[in-house]
XYZ file of C-alpha atoms in Angstrom:
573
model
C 79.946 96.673 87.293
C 81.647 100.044 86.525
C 84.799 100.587 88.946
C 84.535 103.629 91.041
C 87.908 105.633 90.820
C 90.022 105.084 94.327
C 93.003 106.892 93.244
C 92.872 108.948 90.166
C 96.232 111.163 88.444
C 95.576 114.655 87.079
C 93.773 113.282 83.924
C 91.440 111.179 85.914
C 93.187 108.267 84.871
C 94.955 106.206 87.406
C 94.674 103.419 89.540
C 90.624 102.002 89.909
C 89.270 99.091 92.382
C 86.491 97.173 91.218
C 84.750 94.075 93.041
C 84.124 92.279 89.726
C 86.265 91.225 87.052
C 84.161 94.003 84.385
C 85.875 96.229 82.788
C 85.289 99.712 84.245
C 87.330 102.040 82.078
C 85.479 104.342 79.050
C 88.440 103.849 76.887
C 90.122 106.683 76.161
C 89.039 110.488 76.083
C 89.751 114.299 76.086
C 91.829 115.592 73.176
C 94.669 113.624 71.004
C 96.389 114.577 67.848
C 94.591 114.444 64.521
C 93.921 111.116 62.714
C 95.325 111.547 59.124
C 95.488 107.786 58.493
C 93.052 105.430 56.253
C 89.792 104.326 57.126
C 91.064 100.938 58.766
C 89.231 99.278 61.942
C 91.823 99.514 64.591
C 93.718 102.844 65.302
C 96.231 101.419 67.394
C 100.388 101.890 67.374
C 100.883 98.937 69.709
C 99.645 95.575 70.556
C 98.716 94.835 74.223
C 99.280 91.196 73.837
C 97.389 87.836 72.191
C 96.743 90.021 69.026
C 94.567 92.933 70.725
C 95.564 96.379 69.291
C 96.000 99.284 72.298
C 93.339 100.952 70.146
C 90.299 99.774 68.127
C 88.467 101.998 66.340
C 87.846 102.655 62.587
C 90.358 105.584 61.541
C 89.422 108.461 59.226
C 91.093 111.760 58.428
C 89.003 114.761 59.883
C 88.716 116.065 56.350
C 86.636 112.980 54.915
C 84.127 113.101 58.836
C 80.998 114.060 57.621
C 79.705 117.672 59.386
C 76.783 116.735 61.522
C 74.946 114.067 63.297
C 74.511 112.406 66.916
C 76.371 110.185 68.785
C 74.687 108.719 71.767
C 76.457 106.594 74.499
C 75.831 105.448 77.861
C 76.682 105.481 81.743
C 74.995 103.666 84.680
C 74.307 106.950 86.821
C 74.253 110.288 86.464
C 77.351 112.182 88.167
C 76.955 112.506 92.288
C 79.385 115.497 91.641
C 80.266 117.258 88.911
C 83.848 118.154 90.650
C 85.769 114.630 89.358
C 88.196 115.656 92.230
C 86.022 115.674 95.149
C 85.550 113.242 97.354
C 82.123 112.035 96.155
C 82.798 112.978 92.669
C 85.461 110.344 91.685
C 83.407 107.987 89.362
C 84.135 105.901 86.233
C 80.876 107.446 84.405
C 81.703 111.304 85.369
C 84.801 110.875 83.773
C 82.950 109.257 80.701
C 80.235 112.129 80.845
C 83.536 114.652 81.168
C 85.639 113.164 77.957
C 84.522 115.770 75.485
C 84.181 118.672 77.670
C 87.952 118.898 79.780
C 91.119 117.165 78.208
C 91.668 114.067 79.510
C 95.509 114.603 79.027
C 96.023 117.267 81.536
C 97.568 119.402 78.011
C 99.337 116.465 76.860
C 97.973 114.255 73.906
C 98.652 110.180 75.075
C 99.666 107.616 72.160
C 98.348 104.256 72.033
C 101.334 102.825 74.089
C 100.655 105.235 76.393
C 103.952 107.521 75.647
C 102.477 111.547 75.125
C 103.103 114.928 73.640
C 102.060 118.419 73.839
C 98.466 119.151 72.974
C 98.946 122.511 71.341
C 95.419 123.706 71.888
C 96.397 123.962 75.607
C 99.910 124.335 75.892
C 102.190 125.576 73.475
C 104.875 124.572 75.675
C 106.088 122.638 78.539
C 110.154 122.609 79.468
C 112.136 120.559 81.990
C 115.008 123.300 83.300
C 115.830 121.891 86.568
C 115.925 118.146 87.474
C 116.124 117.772 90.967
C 114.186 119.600 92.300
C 112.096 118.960 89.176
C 111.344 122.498 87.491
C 108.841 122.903 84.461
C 108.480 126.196 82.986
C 104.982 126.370 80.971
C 103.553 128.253 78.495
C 99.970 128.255 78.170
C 97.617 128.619 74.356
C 96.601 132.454 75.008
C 93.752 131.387 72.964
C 92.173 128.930 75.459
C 89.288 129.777 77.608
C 86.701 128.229 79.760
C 83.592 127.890 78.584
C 81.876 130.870 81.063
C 84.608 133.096 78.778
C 86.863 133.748 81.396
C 90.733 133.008 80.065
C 92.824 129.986 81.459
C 95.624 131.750 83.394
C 98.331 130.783 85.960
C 95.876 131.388 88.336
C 94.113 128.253 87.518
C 96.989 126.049 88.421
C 97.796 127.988 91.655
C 94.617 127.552 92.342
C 94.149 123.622 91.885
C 97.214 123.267 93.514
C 96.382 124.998 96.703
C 92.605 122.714 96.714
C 94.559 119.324 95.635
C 97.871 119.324 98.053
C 96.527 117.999 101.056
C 96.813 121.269 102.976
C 93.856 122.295 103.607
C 91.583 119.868 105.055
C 88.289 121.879 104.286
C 89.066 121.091 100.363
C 87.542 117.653 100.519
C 89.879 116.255 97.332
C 89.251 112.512 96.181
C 93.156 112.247 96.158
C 96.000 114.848 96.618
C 98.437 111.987 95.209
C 101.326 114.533 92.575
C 99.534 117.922 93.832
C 101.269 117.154 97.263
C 104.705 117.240 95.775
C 104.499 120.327 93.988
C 106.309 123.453 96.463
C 105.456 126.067 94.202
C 103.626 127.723 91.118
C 105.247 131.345 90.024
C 104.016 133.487 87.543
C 105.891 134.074 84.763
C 106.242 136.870 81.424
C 102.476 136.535 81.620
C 99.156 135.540 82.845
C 99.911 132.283 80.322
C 103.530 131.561 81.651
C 103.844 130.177 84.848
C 106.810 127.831 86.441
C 106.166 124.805 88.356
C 108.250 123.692 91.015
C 108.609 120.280 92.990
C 109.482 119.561 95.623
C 112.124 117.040 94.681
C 112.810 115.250 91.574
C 109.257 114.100 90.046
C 109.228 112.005 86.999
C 105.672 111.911 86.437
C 105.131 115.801 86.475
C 103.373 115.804 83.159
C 100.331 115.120 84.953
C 100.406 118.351 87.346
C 100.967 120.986 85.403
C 98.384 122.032 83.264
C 94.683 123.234 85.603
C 92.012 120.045 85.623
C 89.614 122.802 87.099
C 88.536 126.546 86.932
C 89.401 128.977 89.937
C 85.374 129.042 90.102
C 85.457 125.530 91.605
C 88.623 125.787 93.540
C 89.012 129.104 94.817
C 87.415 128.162 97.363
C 86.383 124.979 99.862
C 82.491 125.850 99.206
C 83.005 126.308 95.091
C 84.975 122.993 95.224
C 82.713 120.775 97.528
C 79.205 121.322 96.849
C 78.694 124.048 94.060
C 79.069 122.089 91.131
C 77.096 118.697 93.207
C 74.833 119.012 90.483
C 75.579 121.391 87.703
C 78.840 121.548 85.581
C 81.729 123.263 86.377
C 82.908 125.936 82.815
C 84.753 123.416 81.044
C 87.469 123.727 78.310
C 86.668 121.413 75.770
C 85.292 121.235 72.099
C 81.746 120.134 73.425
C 79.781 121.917 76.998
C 76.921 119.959 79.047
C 73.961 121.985 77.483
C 71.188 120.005 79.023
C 71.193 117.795 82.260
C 67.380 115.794 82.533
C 67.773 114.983 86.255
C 64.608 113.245 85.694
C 64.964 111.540 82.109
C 68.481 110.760 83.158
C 70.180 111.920 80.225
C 73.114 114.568 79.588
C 73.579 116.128 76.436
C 76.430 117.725 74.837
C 76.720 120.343 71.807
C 79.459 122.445 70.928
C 81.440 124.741 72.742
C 80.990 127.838 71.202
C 83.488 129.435 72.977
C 86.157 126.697 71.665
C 89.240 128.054 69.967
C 90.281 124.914 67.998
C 89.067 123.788 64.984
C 85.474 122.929 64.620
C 83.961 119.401 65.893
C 81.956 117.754 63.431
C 79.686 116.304 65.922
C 76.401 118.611 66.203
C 75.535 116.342 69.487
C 76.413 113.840 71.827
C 73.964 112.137 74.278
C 74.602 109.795 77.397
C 71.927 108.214 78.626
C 71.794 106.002 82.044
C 70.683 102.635 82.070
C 70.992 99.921 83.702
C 74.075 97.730 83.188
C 71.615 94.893 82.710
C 69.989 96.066 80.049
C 72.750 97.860 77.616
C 72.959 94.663 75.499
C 69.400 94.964 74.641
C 69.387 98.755 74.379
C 71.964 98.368 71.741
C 69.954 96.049 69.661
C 67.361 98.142 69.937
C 69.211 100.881 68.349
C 69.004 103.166 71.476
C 72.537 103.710 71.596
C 75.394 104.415 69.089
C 77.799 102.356 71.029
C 77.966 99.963 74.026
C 81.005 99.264 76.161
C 79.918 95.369 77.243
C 81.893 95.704 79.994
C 83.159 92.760 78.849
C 79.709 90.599 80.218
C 79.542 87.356 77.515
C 75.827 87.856 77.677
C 76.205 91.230 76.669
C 78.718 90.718 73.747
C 76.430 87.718 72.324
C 73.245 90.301 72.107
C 75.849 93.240 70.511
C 76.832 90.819 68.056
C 73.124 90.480 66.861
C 72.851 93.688 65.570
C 73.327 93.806 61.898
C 74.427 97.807 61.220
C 77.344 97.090 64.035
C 80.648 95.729 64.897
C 82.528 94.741 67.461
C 85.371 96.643 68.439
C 88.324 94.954 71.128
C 91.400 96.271 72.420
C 93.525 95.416 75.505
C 92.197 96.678 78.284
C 93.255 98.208 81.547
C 92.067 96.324 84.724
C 93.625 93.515 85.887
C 92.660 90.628 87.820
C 95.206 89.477 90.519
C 95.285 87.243 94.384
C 96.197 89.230 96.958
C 97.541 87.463 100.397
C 97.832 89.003 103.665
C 101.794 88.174 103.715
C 101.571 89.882 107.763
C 100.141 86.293 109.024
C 100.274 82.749 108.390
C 100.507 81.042 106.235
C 101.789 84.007 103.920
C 104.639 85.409 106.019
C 106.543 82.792 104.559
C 107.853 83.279 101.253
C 108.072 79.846 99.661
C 104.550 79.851 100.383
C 103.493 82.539 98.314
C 106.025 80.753 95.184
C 104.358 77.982 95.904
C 100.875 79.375 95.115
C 102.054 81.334 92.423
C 103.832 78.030 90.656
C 100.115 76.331 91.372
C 98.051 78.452 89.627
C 97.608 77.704 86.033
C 96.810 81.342 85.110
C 96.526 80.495 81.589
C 93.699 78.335 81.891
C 92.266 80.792 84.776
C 92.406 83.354 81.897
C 90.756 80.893 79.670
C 87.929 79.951 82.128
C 87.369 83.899 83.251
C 87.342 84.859 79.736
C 84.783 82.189 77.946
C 82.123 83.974 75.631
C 84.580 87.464 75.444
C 85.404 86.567 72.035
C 88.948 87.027 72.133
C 92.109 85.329 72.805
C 92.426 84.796 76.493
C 95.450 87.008 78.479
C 97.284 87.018 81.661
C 98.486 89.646 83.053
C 102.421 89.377 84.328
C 103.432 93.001 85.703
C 102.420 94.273 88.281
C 102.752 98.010 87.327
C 102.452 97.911 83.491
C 99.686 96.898 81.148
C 100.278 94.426 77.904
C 100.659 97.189 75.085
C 101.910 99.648 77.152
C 105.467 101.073 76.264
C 108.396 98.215 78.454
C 105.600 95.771 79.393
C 107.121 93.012 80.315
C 105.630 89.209 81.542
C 107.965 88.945 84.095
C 105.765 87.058 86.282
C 104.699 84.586 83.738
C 108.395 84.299 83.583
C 109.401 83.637 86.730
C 106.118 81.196 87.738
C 105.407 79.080 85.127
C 102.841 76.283 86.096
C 104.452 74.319 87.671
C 103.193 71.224 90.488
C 106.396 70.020 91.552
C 108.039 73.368 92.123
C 105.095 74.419 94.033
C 105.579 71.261 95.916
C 109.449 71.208 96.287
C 108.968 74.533 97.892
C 106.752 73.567 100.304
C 108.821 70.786 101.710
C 111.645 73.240 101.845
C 109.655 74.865 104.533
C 109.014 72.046 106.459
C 105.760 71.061 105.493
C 104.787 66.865 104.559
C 101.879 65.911 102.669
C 99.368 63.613 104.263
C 97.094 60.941 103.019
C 94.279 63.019 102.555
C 96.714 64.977 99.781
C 96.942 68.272 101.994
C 100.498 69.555 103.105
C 100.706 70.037 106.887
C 103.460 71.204 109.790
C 102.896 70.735 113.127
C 99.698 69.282 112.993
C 98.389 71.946 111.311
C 97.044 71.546 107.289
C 97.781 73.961 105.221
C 95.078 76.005 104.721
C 93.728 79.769 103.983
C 90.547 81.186 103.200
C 89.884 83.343 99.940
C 87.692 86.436 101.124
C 84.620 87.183 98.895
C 82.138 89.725 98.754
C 78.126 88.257 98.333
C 76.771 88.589 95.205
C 80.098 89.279 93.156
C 79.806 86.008 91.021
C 82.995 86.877 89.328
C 84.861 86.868 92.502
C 83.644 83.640 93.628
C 84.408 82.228 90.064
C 88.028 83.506 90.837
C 87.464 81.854 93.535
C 86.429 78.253 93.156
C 89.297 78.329 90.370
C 92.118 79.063 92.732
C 90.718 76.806 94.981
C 90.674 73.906 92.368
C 94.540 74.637 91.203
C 95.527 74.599 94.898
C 93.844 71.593 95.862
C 95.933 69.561 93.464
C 99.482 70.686 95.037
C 97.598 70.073 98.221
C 96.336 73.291 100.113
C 93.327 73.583 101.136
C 91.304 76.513 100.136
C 87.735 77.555 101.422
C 85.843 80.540 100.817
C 84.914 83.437 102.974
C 82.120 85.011 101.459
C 81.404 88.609 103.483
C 78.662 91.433 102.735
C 80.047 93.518 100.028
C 79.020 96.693 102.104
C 81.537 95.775 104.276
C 84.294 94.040 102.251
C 87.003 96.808 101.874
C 86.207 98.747 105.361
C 85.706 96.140 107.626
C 88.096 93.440 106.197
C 90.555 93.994 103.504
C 91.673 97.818 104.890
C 91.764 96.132 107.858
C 93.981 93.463 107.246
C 91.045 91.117 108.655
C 91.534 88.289 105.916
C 93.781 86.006 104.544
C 93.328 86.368 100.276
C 91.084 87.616 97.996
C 90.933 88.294 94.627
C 90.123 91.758 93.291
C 90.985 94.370 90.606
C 93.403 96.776 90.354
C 93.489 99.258 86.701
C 96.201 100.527 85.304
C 97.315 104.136 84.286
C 99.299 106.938 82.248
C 101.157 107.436 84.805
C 102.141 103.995 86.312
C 104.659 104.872 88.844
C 103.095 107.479 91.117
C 99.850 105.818 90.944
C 101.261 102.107 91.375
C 103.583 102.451 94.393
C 101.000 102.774 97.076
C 100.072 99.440 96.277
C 103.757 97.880 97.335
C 105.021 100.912 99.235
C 105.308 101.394 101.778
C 103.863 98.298 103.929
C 101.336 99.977 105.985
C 100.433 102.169 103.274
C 96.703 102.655 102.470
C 96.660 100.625 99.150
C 99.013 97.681 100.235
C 96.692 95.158 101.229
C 99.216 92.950 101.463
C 100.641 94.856 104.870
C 104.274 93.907 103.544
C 107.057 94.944 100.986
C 110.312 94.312 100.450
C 113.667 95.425 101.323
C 114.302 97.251 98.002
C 110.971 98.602 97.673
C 111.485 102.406 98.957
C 114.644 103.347 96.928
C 113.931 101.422 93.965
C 110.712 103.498 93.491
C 112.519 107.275 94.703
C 114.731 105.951 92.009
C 112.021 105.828 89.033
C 109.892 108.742 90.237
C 112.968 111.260 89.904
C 114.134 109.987 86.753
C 113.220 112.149 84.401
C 114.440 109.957 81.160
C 111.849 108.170 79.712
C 113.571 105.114 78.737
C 115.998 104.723 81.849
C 112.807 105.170 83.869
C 111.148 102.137 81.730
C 114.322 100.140 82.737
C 113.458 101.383 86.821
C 110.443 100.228 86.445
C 111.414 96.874 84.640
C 113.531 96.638 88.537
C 110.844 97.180 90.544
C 108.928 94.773 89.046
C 111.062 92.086 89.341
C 111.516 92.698 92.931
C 107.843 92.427 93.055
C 107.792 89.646 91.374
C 111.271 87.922 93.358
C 108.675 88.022 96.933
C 105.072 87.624 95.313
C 103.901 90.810 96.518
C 100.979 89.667 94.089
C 100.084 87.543 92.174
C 99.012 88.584 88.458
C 95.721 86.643 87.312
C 94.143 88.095 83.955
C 93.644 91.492 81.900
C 90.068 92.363 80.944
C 89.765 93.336 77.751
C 88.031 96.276 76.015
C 84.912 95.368 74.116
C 82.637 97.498 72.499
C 79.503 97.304 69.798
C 79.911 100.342 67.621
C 77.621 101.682 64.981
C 78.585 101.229 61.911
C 79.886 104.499 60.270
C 81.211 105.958 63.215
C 84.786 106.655 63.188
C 87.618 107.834 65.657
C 85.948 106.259 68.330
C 86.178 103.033 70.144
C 87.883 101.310 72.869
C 91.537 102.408 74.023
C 93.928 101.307 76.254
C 96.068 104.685 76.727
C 95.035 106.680 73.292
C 92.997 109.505 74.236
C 90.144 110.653 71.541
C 90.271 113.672 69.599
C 86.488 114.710 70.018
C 86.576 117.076 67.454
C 86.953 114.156 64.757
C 84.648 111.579 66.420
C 81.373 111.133 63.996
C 80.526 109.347 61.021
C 81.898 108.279 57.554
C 80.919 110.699 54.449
């Protein structure tokens, strides 16, 4: 099942909820820095953990890409709006469709650890001369244009700004989250120089300050909304949408001939929809170029049988995790919570969840950062080691006795919650029935809530109408501003767990206005033990990145952070 976005950055990368523990992410996209290296699988400068690289994909230098040839990929469903940034618009597969056409990086080229650098063919470049308030004076490629030949001004950013803030309801954006803290874009030397101001200090301002969209399709409420529902938006990529087959359901891609960089060897790429249950077979069939298995055993098993293929793994970016309603009882006490984090063996859940994926099994122990992104740390894993007896020493602190039917109880009253899941999510209830069989054995009892998925997030986990369940959160560039409404504050839309703690609210002002990018690793390091010090979460399992690749293709393949240089994605000479 492909995640639709929920909150999204500038790049379209950000935080994603999903019902089921597939991946949902594309891996990667938009423009990076030329690949000069050898022709080695795996293109990768860090490890995200249990031996997957951040990056998979066979290397080769643009010089030895043969000219020529098509690449064809798929997507479940066509785009329900071209606009990414529109309400309706904010979906997994646009933003695969969209990879070769916009950059991904907002202007900024993102390294396999997720670090980044200016993308020269957008921004020649981008200064910090004021902290606090943060102030970024940019300077635009006077060579770029969209793909309608109109040139990429100033007037572009003032523009997304003004349809992305939040102040003007009419403008119907998917998320205003880092667009609402700019106060100002002025015009500078040029149509190409322009200054950004926010409105305090911002730390994650390199993902606001370079136009996502053309003034044609945010001028105005109407251009933004509904004029690009079907059609593309100009784009300013090496490749443009040349043909959309409403009916075939397939979009295909040539070359921008309006593109000012160097020349794409690609002469075509094609996504086709089809149904998740049948991209396995499609593959073998040699209907498709590559296959993201969405990390489905099933799936992986039939890739494997083609013979002119590999299999391609990196670390991935969603994460499995429990989430408790810490507002009621029995999770408004603390020791609680430890107690069910100390009685989950997550490595064997990450075993169990991961059979058939054909790679070493990972947890996940942060609750902001990824494995193989830059100051990962396991500091949950850390902290909550299995552990029985801690999990029961804890609950005897807090009054509770274990009976002779092996369940702890206070008052009268067993100890008992209910894991909410929604029908016919068989990951979920897999998640599940494994919580449930950890928790039996320190003795709470654990049923299961099962709920019609239509209604899941509106009618019960928005709500605060449940008790646990088990869902997935993704990762993103920028992890702070997208990861704080999660924890902060507690009646914030994203924390489902209606709580946070004392430190919460200055700890995170702290990393999002400092501007250093290793004392800001350390601020988040401090958050996350905070997190982890009350079990705001609890950290499950990473889903990892697995794709079937044709054979001779090169510079493409799963990525945790990388994004792809489309103009040397194609095949081996």
């Amino acid at each position: 099942m492909r995640a639709k976005l929920t909150v999204a950055t500038a790049m379209g990368v950000g935080l994603a909820l999903s019902l089921s523990a597939c991946g949902g992410s594309s891996g990667g996209g938009g423009k990076s820095s030329s690949a000069t290296g050898s022709s080695k699988s795996s293109g990768g400068g860090s490890t995200a953990g249990a031996g997957l690289p951040s990056s998979a994909y066979t290397k080769a230098a643009y010089s030895s890409v043969k000219q020529g040839g098509t690449l064809t990929g798929e997507v479940s469903q066509l785009p329900t709006n071209y606009n990414n940034y529109q309400a309706n618009g904010l979906l997994g597969d646009t933003q695969t469709i969209q990879n070769p056409i916009t950059p991904a990086g907002g202007g900024f080229n993102f390294n396999a650890d997720g670090t980044y650098k200016i993308n020269p063919d957008y921004l020649t470049s981008a200064k910090v001369v004021a902290s606090s308030p943060t102030k970024i004076e940019v300077k635009m490629n006077p060579k770029g244009v969209w793909s309608d030949g109109k040139p990429i001004t100033y007037m572009d950013e003032v523009n997304n700004w003004k349809a992305l803030n939040g102040t003007n309801a009419k403008f119907e954006a998917a998320t205003t989250s880092g667009w609402d803290q700019i106060a100002s874009v002025t015009k500078g030397a040029t149509n190409y120089d322009y200054t950004v101001t926010f409105k305090t200090a911002y730390s994650d301002w390199v993902g606001y300050i370079y136009p996502v969209l053309p003034s044609v399709a945010s001028d105005t409420p109407t251009h933004f909304n509904t004029t690009y529902a079907s059609k593309q938006y100009p784009t300013n990529g090496p490749f443009v949408i040349s043909k959309i087959d409403a009916s075939a359901q397939v979009i295909t891609e040539t070359p921008n001939p309006r593109w000012w960089g160097r020349k794409p060897k690609l002469d075509k790429i094609v996504w086709r929809v089809i149904d998740q249950s049948s991209i396995g077979q499609s593959f073998v069939n040699k209907e498709l170029d590559v296959v993201d298995t969405q990390a489905n055993a099933d799936v992986i098993k039939q890739a494997s049988g083609r013979s002119d293929s590999t299999l391609e793994k990196s670390g991935g970016l969603s994460w499995t995790q429990l989430t408790t309603n810490d507002s009621k009882p029995p999770f408004n006490d603390v020791n609680v919570r430890k107690a069910v984090a100390f009685g989950i063996d997550r490595t064997t859940f990450a075993k169990v969840v991961q059979k058939g994926l054909t790679v070493p099994p990972q947890t996940q122990g942060n609750g902001i950062l990824m494995p193989g992104q830059k100051g990962y740390e396991d500091n949950f894993g850390a902290a909550y080691p299995y552990s029985t007896s801690k999990a029961e020493a804890l609950l005897k602190q807090s009054g509770y006795t274990k009976g002779s039917d092996g369940y702890f109880a206070k008052n009268g009253q067993t100890l008992s919650f209910a894991i909410l899941v929604p029908s016919g999510t068989p990951t979920n209830a897999q998640r599940a029935q494994l919580i449930q069989t950890f928790l039996q054995k320190i003795g709470i009892k654990v049923t299961l809530n099962t709920v019609p998925t239509a209604k899941y997030f509106s009618d019960y986990i928005q709500t605060g109408n449940y008790q646990a369940s088990s869902f997935t959160w993704q990762g993103g560039l920028l992890p702070v501003s997208s990861s704080e409404p999660i924890y902060y504050p507690a009646n914030g839309g994203s924390n489902y767990s209606k709580i946070t703690g004392p430190n919460q609210g200055k700890l995170w002002a702290k990393a999002l206005s400092d501007l250093n990018p290793t004392s800001r690793l350390a601020d988040i390091d401090a958050i996350d033990k905070d997190l982890t010090s009350y079990v705001a979460i609890i950290p499950l399992a990473t889903t990892p990145l697995i794709w079937g690749v044709k054979k001779g293709v090169v510079n493409y393949g799963p990525t945790q952070f990388e994004t792809i240089d489309w103009t040397q994605v194609g095949y081996s000479s």
